[in-house]
Amino acid sequence: MRKYYYENVLANENITAKTNVAWVADITEIKLDKQKKLHIFLCVDIHSNNIIASSISRKTVTSNTIVKSLSRAIEKRFVAEPILRVIGHTDRGTQFSSQAYNDFIKHFEKFII
């Protein structure tokens, strides 16, 4: 399986002057008991700390789930505002280096770096 990696444009700059400059995203797992877990995907605007996109599942969060969630966020946030390219910052995990995520980045390249 081919992996897609992107330049670290954010480079540890965790403060911005306004919203929709940089979004950070990650997936985490919370153990509920011996057999049960929740898998959570969050994308947060680092200026406002508002959650931009999210998903919660008992199964592992897939690339397709992330792409759908982020696509809705982009369509919702950039309809009313002028088009600005937001920096999308993630780790290099499987979901964020997948073909589906790469296709998403290409599809929304005028909105996200």
Coordinates of C-alpha atoms in Angstrom, one line a residue:
M1 CA 0.0 0.0 0.0
R2 CA 1.4 3.4 -1.0
K3 CA 1.6 6.1 1.7
Y4 CA 1.3 9.8 1.1
Y5 CA 3.1 12.3 3.3
Y6 CA 3.0 16.0 3.3
E7 CA 5.3 18.9 4.3
N8 CA 5.0 20.2 7.9
V9 CA 3.7 23.7 6.9
L10 CA 2.6 24.4 10.5
A11 CA 6.0 23.6 11.9
N12 CA 5.0 23.8 15.6
E13 CA 3.4 27.3 15.3
N14 CA 0.5 26.8 17.5
I15 CA -0.8 30.3 17.7
T16 CA -2.7 32.1 14.9
A17 CA -4.2 35.6 14.6
K18 CA -7.6 34.4 13.4
T19 CA -9.8 31.4 12.8
N20 CA -9.5 29.1 9.7
V21 CA -5.7 29.5 9.4
A22 CA -4.7 26.2 10.9
W23 CA -6.7 23.1 11.8
V24 CA -5.1 20.1 13.6
A25 CA -6.5 16.6 13.5
D26 CA -5.9 13.3 15.3
I27 CA -7.5 10.1 16.3
T28 CA -7.5 8.7 19.8
E29 CA -8.8 5.6 21.5
I30 CA -10.5 5.5 24.9
K31 CA -10.8 2.2 26.8
L32 CA -14.2 1.9 28.5
D33 CA -13.6 -1.5 30.1
K34 CA -11.8 -4.7 29.2
Q35 CA -13.6 -5.3 25.9
K36 CA -15.0 -1.9 24.9
K37 CA -13.3 1.1 23.3
L38 CA -14.3 4.3 21.7
H39 CA -12.3 5.7 18.7
I40 CA -12.5 9.4 18.4
F41 CA -11.5 11.6 15.5
L42 CA -11.3 15.4 16.2
C43 CA -10.2 18.3 14.0
V44 CA -9.7 21.6 15.9
D45 CA -9.1 25.2 14.8
I46 CA -6.0 26.1 16.8
H47 CA -7.0 29.7 17.1
S48 CA -10.4 29.3 18.7
N49 CA -10.1 25.7 19.9
N50 CA -13.4 25.0 18.3
I51 CA -14.1 21.5 17.0
I52 CA -14.3 21.7 13.2
A53 CA -15.0 18.0 12.5
S54 CA -15.4 14.9 14.6
S55 CA -16.4 11.3 14.6
I56 CA -16.9 8.8 17.4
S57 CA -17.1 5.0 16.8
R58 CA -16.7 1.7 18.5
K59 CA -14.7 0.6 15.5
T60 CA -11.5 2.1 14.2
V61 CA -12.0 5.4 12.5
T62 CA -11.4 4.9 8.8
S63 CA -9.9 7.3 6.2
N64 CA -13.3 7.5 4.5
T65 CA -15.0 8.6 7.8
I66 CA -12.4 11.3 8.2
V67 CA -12.7 12.4 4.6
K68 CA -16.6 12.7 4.9
S69 CA -16.3 14.6 8.2
L70 CA -13.7 17.1 6.9
S71 CA -15.5 17.5 3.6
R72 CA -18.7 18.6 5.4
A73 CA -16.6 21.0 7.6
I74 CA -15.0 22.6 4.5
E75 CA -18.3 22.9 2.7
K76 CA -19.9 24.4 5.7
R77 CA -17.2 26.8 6.7
F78 CA -16.1 28.1 3.3
V79 CA -19.6 28.8 1.8
A80 CA -20.1 32.0 3.8
E81 CA -16.5 33.1 4.0
P82 CA -14.0 34.0 1.3
I83 CA -11.9 31.2 0.1
L84 CA -8.8 30.9 2.3
R85 CA -6.4 28.0 2.3
V86 CA -6.4 26.5 5.8
I87 CA -3.4 24.6 6.9
G88 CA -4.5 21.0 7.7
H89 CA -2.0 19.5 10.2
T90 CA -2.1 15.8 11.2
D91 CA 0.3 13.1 12.2
R92 CA 1.5 10.5 9.6
G93 CA -0.9 7.8 10.7
T94 CA -2.4 5.3 8.4
Q95 CA -5.6 7.2 7.9
F96 CA -3.9 10.5 7.1
S97 CA -1.4 8.9 4.7
S98 CA -4.0 6.9 2.8
Q99 CA -5.1 7.1 -0.9
A100 CA -8.6 8.3 0.3
Y101 CA -7.1 11.1 2.3
N102 CA -4.7 12.1 -0.5
D103 CA -7.7 12.2 -2.9
F104 CA -9.5 14.4 -0.4
I105 CA -6.5 16.8 -0.3
K106 CA -6.4 17.0 -4.1
H107 CA -10.1 17.5 -4.4
F108 CA -10.1 20.4 -1.9
E109 CA -6.7 21.8 -2.8
K110 CA -8.0 25.4 -3.2
F111 CA -9.3 25.2 0.5
I112 CA -6.6 23.2 2.3
I113 CA -2.8 22.9 2.4

